[in-house]
Short mmCIF file of C-alpha atoms in Angstrom, two decimals:
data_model
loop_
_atom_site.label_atom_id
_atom_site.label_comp_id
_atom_site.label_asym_id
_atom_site.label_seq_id
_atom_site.Cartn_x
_atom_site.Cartn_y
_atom_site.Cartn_z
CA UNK A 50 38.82 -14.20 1.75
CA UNK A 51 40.02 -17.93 1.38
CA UNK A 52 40.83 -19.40 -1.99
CA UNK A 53 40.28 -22.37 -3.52
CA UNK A 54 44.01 -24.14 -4.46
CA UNK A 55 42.62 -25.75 -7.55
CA UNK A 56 40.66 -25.01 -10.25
CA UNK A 57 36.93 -25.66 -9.91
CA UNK A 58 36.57 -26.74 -13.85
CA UNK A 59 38.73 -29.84 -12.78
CA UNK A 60 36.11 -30.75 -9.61
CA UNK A 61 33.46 -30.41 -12.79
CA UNK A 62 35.04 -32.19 -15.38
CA UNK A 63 37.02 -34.81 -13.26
CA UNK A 64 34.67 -38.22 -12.72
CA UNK A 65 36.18 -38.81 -9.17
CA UNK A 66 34.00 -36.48 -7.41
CA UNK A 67 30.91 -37.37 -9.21
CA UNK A 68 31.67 -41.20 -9.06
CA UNK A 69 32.03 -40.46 -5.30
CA UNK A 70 28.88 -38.81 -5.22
CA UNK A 71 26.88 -41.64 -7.04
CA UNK A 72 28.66 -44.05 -4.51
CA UNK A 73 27.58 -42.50 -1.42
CA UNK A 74 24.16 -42.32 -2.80
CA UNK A 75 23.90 -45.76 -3.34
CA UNK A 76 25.56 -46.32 0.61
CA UNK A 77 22.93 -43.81 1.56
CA UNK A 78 20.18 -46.27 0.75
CA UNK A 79 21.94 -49.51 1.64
CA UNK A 80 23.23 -48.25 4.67
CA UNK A 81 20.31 -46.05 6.10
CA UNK A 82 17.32 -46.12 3.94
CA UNK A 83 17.03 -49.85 3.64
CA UNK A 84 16.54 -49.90 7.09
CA UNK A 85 13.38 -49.05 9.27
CA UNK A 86 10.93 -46.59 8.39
CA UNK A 87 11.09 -43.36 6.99
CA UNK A 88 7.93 -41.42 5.82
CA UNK A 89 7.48 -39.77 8.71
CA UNK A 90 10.42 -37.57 8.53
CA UNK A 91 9.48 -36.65 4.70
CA UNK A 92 9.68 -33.32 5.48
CA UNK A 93 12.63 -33.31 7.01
CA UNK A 94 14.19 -34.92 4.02
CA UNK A 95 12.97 -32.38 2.06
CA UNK A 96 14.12 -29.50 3.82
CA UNK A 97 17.47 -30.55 3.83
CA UNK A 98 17.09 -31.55 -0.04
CA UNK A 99 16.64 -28.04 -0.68
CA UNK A 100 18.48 -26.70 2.29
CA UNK A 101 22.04 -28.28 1.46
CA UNK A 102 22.64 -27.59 -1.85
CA UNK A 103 21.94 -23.77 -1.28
CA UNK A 104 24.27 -24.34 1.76
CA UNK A 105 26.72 -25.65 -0.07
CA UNK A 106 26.52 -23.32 -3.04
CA UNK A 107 27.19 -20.59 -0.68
CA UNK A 108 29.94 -21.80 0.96
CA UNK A 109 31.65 -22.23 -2.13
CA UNK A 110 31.22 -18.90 -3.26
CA UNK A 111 32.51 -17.59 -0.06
CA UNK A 112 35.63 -19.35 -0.51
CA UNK A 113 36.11 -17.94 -3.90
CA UNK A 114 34.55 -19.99 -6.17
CA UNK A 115 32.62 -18.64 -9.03
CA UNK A 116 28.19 -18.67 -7.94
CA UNK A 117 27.79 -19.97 -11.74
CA UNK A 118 30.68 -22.73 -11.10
CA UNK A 119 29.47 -23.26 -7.72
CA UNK A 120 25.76 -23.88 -8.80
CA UNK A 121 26.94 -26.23 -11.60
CA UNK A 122 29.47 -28.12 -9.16
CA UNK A 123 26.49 -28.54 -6.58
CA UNK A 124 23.49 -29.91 -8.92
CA UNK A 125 26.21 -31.76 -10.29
CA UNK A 126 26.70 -33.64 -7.32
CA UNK A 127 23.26 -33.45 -5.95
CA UNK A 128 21.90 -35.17 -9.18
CA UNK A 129 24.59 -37.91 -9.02
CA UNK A 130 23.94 -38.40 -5.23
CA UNK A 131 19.91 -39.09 -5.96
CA UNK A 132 21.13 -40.57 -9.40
CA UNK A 133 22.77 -43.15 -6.91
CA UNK A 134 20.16 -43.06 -3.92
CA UNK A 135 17.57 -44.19 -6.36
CA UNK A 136 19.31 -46.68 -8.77
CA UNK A 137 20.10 -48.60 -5.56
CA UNK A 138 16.33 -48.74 -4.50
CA UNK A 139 15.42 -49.30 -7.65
CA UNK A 140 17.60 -52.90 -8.56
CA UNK A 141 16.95 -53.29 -4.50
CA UNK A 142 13.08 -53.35 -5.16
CA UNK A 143 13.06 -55.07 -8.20
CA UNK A 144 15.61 -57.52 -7.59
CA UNK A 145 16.69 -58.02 -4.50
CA UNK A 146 13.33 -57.31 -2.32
CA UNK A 147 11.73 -60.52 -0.17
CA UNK A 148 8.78 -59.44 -1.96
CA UNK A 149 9.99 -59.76 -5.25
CA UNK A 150 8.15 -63.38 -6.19
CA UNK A 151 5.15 -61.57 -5.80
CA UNK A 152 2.90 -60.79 -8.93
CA UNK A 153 1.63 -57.51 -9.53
CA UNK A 154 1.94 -54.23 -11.62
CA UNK A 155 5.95 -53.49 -12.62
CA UNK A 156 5.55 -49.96 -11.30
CA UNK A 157 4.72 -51.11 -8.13
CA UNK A 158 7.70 -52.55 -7.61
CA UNK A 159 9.56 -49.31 -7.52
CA UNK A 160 7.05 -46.47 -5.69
CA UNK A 161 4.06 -46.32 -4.61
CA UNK A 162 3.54 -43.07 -6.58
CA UNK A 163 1.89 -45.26 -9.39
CA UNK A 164 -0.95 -46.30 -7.05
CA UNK A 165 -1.37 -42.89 -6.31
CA UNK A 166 -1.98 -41.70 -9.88
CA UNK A 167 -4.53 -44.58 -9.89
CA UNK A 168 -6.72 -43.17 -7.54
CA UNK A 169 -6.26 -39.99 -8.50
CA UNK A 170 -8.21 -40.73 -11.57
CA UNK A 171 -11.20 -43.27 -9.90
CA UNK A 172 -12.55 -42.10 -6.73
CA UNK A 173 -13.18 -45.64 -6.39
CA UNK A 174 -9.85 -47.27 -5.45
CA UNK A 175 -10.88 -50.68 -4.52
CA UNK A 176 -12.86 -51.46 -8.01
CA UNK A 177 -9.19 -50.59 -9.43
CA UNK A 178 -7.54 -53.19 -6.36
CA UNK A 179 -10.50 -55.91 -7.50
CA UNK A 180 -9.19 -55.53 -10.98
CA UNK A 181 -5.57 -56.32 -9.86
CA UNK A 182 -6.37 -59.45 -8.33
CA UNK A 183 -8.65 -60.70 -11.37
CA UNK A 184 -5.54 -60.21 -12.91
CA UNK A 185 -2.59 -61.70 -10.78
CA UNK A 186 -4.80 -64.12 -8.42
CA UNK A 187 -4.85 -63.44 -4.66
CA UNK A 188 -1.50 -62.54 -3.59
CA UNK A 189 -0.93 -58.86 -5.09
CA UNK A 190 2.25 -56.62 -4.79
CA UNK A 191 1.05 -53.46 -5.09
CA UNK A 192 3.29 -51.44 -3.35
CA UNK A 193 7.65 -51.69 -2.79
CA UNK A 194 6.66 -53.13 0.72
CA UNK A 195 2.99 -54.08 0.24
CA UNK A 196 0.86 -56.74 -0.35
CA UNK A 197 -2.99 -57.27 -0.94
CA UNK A 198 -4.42 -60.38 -0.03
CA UNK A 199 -7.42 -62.35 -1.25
CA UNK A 200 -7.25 -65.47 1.05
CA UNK A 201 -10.17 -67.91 2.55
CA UNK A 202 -7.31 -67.93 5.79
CA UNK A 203 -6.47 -64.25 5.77
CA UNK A 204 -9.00 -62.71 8.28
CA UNK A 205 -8.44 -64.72 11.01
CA UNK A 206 -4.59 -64.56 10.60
CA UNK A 207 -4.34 -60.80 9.98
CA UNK A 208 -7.30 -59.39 11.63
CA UNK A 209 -8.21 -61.90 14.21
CA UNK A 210 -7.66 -61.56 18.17
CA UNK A 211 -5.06 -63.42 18.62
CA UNK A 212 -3.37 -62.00 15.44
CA UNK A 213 0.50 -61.43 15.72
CA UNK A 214 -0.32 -58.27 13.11
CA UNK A 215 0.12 -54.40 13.72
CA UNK A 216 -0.98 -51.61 12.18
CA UNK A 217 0.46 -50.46 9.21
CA UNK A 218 2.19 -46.98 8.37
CA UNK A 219 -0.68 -45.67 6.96
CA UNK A 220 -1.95 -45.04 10.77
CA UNK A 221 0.83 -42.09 10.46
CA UNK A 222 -1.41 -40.03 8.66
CA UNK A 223 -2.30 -37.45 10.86
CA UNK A 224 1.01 -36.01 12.36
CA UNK A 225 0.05 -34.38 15.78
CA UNK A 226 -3.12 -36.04 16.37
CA UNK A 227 -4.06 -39.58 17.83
CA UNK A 228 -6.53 -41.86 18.59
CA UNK A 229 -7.75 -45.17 19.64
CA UNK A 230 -7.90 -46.11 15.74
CA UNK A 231 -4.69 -44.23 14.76
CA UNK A 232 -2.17 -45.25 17.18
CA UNK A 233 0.20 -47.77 16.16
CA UNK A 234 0.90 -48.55 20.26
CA UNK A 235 -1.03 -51.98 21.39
CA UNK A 236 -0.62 -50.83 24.69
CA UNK A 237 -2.06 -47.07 24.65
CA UNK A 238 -4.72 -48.93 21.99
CA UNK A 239 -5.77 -51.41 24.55
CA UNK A 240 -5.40 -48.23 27.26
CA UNK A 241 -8.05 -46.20 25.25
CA UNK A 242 -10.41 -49.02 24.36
CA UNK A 243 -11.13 -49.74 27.72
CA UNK A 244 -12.79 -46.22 28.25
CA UNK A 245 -14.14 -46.67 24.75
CA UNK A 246 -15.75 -50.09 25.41
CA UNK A 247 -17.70 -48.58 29.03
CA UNK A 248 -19.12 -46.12 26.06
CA UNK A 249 -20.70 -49.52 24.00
CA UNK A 250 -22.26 -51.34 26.60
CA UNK A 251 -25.69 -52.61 26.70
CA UNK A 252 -26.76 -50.33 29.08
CA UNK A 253 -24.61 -47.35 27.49
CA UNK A 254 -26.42 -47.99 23.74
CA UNK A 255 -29.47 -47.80 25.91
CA UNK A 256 -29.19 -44.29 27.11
CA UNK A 257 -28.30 -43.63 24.09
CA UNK A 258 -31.34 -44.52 22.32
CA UNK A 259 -34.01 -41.83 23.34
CA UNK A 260 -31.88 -38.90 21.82
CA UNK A 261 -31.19 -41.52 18.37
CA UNK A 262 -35.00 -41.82 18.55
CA UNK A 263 -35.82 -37.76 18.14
CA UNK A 264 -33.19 -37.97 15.20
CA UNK A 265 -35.03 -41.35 13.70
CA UNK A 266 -38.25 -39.46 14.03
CA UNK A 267 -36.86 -36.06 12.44
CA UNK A 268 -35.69 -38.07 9.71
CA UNK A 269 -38.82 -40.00 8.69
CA UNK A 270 -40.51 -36.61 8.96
CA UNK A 271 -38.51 -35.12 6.79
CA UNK A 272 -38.67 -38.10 4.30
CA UNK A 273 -42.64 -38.21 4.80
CA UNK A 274 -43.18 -34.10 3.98
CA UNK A 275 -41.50 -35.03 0.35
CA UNK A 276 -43.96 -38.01 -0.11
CA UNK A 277 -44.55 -37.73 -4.47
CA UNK A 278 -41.24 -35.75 -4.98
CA UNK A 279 -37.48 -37.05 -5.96
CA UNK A 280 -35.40 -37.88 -2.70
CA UNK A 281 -31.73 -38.46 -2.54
CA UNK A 282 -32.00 -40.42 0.34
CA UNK A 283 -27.89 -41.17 0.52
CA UNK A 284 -27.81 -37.45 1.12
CA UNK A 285 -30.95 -37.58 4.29
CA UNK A 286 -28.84 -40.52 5.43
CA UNK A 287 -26.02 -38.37 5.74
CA UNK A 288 -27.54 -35.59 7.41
CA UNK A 289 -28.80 -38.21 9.80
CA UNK A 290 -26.18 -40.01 10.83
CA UNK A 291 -23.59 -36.47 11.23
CA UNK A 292 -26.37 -35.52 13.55
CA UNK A 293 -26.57 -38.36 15.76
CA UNK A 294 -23.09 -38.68 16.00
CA UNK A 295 -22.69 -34.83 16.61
CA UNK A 296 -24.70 -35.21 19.32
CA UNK A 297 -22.98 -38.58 20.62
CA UNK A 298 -19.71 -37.49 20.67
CA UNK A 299 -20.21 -33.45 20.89
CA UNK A 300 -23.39 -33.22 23.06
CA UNK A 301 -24.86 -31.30 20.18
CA UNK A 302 -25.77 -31.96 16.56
CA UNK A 303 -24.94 -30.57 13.67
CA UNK A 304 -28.45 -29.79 12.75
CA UNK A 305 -28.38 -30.59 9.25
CA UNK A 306 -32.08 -32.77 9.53
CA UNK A 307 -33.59 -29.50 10.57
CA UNK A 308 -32.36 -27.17 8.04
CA UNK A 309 -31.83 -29.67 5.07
CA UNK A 310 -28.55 -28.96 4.07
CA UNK A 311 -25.16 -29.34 4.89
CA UNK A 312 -22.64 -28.09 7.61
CA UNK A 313 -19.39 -26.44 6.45
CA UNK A 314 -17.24 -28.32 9.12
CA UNK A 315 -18.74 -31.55 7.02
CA UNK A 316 -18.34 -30.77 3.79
CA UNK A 317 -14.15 -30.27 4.57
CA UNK A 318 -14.54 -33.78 6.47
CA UNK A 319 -15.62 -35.26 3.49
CA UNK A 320 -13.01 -33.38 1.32
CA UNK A 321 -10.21 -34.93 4.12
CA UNK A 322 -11.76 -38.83 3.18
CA UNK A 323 -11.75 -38.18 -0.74
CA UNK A 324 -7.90 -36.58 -0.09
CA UNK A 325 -6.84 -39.73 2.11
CA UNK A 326 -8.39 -41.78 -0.73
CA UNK A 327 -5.80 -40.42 -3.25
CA UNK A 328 -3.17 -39.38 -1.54
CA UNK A 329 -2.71 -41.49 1.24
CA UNK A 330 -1.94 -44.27 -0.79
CA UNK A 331 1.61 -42.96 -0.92
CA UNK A 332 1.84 -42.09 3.03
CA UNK A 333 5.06 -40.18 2.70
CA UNK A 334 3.37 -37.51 0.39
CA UNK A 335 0.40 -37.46 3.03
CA UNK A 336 3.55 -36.43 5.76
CA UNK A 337 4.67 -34.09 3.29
CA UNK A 338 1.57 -32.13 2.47
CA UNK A 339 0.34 -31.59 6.05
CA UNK A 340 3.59 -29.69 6.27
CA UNK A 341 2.66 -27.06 3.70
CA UNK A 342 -0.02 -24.72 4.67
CA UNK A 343 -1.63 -23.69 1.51
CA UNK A 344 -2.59 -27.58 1.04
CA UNK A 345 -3.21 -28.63 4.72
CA UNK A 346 -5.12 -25.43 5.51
CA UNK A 347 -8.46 -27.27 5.66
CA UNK A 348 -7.26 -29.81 7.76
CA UNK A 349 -6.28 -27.34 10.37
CA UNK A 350 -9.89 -25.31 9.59
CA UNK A 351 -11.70 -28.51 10.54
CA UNK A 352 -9.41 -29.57 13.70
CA UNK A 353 -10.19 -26.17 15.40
CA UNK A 354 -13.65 -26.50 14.88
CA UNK A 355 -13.33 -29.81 15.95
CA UNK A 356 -11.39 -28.40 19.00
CA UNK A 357 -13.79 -25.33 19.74
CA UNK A 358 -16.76 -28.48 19.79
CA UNK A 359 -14.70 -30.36 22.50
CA UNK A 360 -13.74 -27.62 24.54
CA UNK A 361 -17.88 -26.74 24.22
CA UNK A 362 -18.30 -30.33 25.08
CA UNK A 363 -15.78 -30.20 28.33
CA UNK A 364 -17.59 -27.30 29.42
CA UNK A 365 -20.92 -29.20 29.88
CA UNK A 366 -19.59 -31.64 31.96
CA UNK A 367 -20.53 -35.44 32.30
CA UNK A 368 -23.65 -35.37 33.72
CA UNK A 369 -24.78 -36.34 30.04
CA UNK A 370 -24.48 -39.53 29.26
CA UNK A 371 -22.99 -40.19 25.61
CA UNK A 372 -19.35 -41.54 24.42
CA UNK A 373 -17.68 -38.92 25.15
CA UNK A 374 -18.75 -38.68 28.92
CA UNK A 375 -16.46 -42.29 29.00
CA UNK A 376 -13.52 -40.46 26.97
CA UNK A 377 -13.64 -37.61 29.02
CA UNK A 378 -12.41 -39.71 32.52
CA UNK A 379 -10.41 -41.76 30.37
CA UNK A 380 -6.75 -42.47 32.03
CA UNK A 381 -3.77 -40.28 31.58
CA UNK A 382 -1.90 -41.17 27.91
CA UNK A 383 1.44 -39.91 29.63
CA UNK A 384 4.20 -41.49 27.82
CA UNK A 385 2.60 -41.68 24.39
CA UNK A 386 4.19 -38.87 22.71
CA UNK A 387 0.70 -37.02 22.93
CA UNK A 388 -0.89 -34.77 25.45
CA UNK A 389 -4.05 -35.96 26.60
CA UNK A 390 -5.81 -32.96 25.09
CA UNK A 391 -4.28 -34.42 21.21
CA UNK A 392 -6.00 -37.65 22.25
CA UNK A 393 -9.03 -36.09 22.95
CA UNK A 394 -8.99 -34.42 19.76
CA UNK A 395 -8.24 -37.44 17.91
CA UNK A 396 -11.13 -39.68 19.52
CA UNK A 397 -13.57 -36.88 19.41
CA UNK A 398 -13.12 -37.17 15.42
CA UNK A 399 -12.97 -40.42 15.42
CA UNK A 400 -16.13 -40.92 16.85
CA UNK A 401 -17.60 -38.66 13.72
CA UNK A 402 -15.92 -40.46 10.95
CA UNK A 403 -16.57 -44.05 12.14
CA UNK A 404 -20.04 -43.45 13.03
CA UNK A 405 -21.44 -41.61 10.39
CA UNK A 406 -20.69 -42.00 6.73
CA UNK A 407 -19.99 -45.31 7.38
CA UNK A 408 -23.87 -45.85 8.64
CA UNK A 409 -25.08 -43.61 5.99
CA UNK A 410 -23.47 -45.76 3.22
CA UNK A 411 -24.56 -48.86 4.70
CA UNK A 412 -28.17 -47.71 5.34
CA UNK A 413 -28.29 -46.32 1.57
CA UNK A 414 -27.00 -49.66 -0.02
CA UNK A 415 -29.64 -51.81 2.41
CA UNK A 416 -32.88 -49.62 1.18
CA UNK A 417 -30.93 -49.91 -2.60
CA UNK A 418 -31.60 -53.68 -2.35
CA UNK A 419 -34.69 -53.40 -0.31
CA UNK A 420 -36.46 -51.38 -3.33
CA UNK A 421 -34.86 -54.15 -5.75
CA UNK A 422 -36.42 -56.90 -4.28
CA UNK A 423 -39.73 -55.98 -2.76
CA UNK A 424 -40.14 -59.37 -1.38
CA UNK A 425 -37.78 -58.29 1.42
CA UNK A 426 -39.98 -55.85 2.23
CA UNK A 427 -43.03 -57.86 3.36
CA UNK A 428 -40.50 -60.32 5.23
CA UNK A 429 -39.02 -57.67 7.01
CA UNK A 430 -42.61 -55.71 7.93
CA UNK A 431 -43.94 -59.33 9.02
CA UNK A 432 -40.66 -59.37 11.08
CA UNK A 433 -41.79 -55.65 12.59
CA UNK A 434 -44.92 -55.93 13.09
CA UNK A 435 -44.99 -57.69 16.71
CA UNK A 436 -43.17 -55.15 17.95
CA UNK A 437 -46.36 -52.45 16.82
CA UNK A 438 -43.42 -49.34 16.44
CA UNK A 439 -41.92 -49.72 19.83
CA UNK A 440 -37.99 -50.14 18.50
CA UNK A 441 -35.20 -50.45 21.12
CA UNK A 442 -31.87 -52.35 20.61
CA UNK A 443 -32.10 -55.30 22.57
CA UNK A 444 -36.01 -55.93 20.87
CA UNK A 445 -34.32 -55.53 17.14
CA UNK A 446 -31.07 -57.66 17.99
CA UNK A 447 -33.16 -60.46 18.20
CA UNK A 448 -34.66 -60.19 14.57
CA UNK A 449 -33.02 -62.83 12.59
CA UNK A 450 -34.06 -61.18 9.24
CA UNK A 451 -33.23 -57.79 10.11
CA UNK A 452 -29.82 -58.74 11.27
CA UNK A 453 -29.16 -60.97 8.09
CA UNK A 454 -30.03 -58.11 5.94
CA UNK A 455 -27.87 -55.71 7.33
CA UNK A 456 -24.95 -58.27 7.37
CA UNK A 457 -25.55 -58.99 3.72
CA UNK A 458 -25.53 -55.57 2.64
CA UNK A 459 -22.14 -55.06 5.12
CA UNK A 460 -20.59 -58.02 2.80
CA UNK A 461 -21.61 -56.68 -0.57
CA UNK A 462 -20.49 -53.11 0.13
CA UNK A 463 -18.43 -52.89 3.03
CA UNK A 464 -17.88 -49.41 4.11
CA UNK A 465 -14.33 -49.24 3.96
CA UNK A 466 -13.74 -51.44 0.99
CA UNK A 467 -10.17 -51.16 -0.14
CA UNK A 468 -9.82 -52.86 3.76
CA UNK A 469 -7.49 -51.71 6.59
CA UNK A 470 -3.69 -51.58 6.43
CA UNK A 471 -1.67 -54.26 8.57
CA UNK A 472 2.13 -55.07 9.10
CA UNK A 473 3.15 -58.50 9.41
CA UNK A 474 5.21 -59.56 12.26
CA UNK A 475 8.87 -60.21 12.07
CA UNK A 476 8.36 -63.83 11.92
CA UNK A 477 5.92 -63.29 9.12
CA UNK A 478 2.67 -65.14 8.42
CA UNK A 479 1.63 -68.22 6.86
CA UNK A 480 -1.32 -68.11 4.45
CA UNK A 481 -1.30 -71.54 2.93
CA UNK A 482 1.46 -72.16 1.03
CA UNK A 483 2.39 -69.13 0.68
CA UNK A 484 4.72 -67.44 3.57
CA UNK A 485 4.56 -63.48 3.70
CA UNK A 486 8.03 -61.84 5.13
CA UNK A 487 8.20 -59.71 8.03
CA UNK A 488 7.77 -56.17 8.29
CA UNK A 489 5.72 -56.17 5.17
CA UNK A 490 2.13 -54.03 4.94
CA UNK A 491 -0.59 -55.88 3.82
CA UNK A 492 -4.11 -55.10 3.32
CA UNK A 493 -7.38 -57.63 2.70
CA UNK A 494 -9.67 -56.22 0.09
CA UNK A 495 -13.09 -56.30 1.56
CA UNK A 496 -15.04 -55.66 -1.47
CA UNK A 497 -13.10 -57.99 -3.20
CA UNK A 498 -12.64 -60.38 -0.50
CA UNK A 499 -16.37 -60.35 0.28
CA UNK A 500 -16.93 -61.44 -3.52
CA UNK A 501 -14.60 -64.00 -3.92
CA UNK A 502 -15.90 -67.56 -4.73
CA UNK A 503 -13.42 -69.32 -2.56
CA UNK A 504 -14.84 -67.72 0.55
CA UNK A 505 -18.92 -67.17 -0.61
CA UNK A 506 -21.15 -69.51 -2.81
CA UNK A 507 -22.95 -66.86 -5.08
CA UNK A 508 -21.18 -64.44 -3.82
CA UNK A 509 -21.84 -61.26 -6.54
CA UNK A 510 -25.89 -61.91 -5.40
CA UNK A 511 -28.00 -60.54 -2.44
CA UNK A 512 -29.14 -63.41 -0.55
CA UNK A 513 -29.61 -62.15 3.51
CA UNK A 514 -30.76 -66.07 3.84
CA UNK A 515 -27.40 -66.84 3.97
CA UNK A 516 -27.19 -65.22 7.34
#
């Protein structure tokens, strides 16, 4: 065996090596890190954050050196390395960033692990985002590359069609599995939506509405049979809209109206939002979890039932007309990184999430305001009452009232309300006088946004006539 020429206690105690060590850590971030984007190879980078040092560690032992004076030699240099990986990003972030005039919490400057210990501790993130802005006004750093914006200008800009804007990292979030929503691709986006849109025409949401009916009717049965006795009616609302969306995008319910409780496959669903509340606000960590099984092992439990419902729902056919009939003959995704099954997946759940909790929430805050103000009521049965209980969509578009009531229960409690993650382009954007660098993520703060005087007159009050 091999041996070392020169004593390891002089590696240890000399400053050369470690200096050299800090040095490369700090070239390490302004030669690699600095650039592009990283979270999705978290895991990678911490594989070989544990992997070389043991790698190391042995090869110094096999070449003679002491494992205690190998171990010590190796966290020595490993902790200088990350000592000088993470002093540059930190005087990078908080000095040198194009961000850096922005206002907002010191710890966001450096990680975005603060924000995640935020919402760790409120499941209600964007109360904690509304308080930022009360505080700093309506530009907001809140993250080392992000920005939340509370601007009369900032819809149309960021969110409108002919915005220059992408989607943000947080799309990333579910490694292996795509969709319409999640991909980060304009041109396999505007691919999908085309067989999504054949799904949301007026004569698709037609033959759709016989089988919504039977669930409408189960539901006000259901309600009716507990006439005199406490309801939680957010709860009914939830079983009702899992069930019609089960049945839109699965071909079968989930039968939760008939039995009155919940549905396993749910209940982890909901888990996944309340995880992707917390946790996704750092995206990196979300890329880092899914790669450990003890803490993703739900997420896989509920994307094989997911799968086993798809593979039930291929098996029927399309002779049933619902949304995923039109998904089913969408085009090939070749080239997208995804096989077409992963995009099936992905839209399949999709379908769920989008359709479901986010009617339920809306339908519980409208009825919250409805029993509030009772003189809503009467306006809205006077409204009904031509149509004598014969409902269809095109027959309750065309209710003024009804419409203006569900759009002002949409502004006061949007249903995603912390808002939707954008990047601007490299050219940046222009809100005002305030330019926004490229590359940066941004989000607009519905809830907040929604409530802000500069873009509503009485904005914190429920007035549908405003519609």
């Amino acid at each position: 065996m091999s041996r070392l020429s020169f004593p390891v206690s002089d590696l240890i105690e000399g400053p050369g090596l470690l200096a050299a060590s800090f040095v490369l850590g700090v070239l390490l971030h302004l030669g690699y890190f600095i650039h592009g984007e990283h979270h999705m190879l978290a895991y990678r980078y911490f594989q070989a954050l544990l992997a070389l040092p043991v790698v190391a560690t042995l090869a110094l032992v096999r070449h003679g050196v002491q494992p205690v004076a190998a171990l010590g030699l190796v966290a020595a240099l490993t902790g200088t390395l990350l000592l000088g990986l993470f002093t540059s990003m930190a005087v990078y972030r908080g000095f040198f960033h194009p961000l850096g005039s922005f206002p907002g919490p010191l710890l966001a400057k450096y990680s975005k692990l603060w924000h995640l210990w935020i919402a760790s501790r409120s499941v209600r993130n964007f109360e904690e985002i509304d308080k930022l802005h009360r505080e700093y006004g309506p530009f907001v750093r809140i993250g080392p590359n992000e920005l939340s914006i509370v601007h009369p200008d900032a819809m149309k800009v960021v969110h409108g069609s002919a915005s220059k804007c992408s989607k943000g990292t947080w799309y990333d979030s579910t490694p292996g599995l795509t969709s319409m929503h999640s991909t980060r691709s304009r041109y396999f986006h505007d691919l999908r939506r085309r067989s999504w849109a054949k799904g949301f025409t007026a004569q698709a949401l037609r033959d759709y509405e016989s089988r919504v009916k039977l669930f409408t009717q189960c539901l006000t049965q259901q309600i009716a049979a507990r006439t005199g006795q406490p309801l939680n009616v957010a709860q009914w609302f939830n079983y009702y809209s899992f069930d019609v969306m089960g049945d839109l995008a699965y071909g079968k319910s989930f039968d939760m109206l008939e039995t009155g409780g919940g549905h396993w496959a749910i209940d982890l669903l909901n888990d996944g939002i309340y995880y992707m509340g917390t946790v996704g606000q750092a995206i990196w960590a979300v890329i880092l979890f899914t790669h450990v099984p003890i803490l993703n092992r739900n997420f896989r439990r509920f994307l094989a039932f997911c799968e086993k419902m798809i593979d039930d729902r291929i098996a029927m056919g399309t002779k049933s007309q619902d949304i995923s009939t039109w998904i089913l003959n969408s085009p090939s995704m070749a080239g997208s990184g995804y096989t077409d099954k992963a995009w099936l997946l992905g839209d399949s759940r999709l379908i769920i999430v989008a359709g479901s909790d986010t009617t339920a929430a809306t339908l519980t805050h409208l009825f919250y305001h409805l029993v509030k103000e009772p003189a809503h009521i009467e306006t809205l049965r006077q409204e009904l009452a031509p149509l004598k209980g014969e409902f269809n969509f095109t027959s309750l578009q065309k209710l003024p009232f009804l419409n203006a009531l569900i759009n002002e229960t949409l502004r006061l409690h949007p249903p995603v309300p912390s808002g939707t993650q954008r990047m601007t382009p490299p050219e940046g954007i222009q809100l005002g006088n305030t330019y926004i660098p490229g590359g940066v993520n941004i989000i607009i703060p519905f809830y907040t946004m929604f409530r802000a005087e500069s873009c509503f007159e009485r904005p914190t009050e429920f007035l549908p006539d405003r519609w």
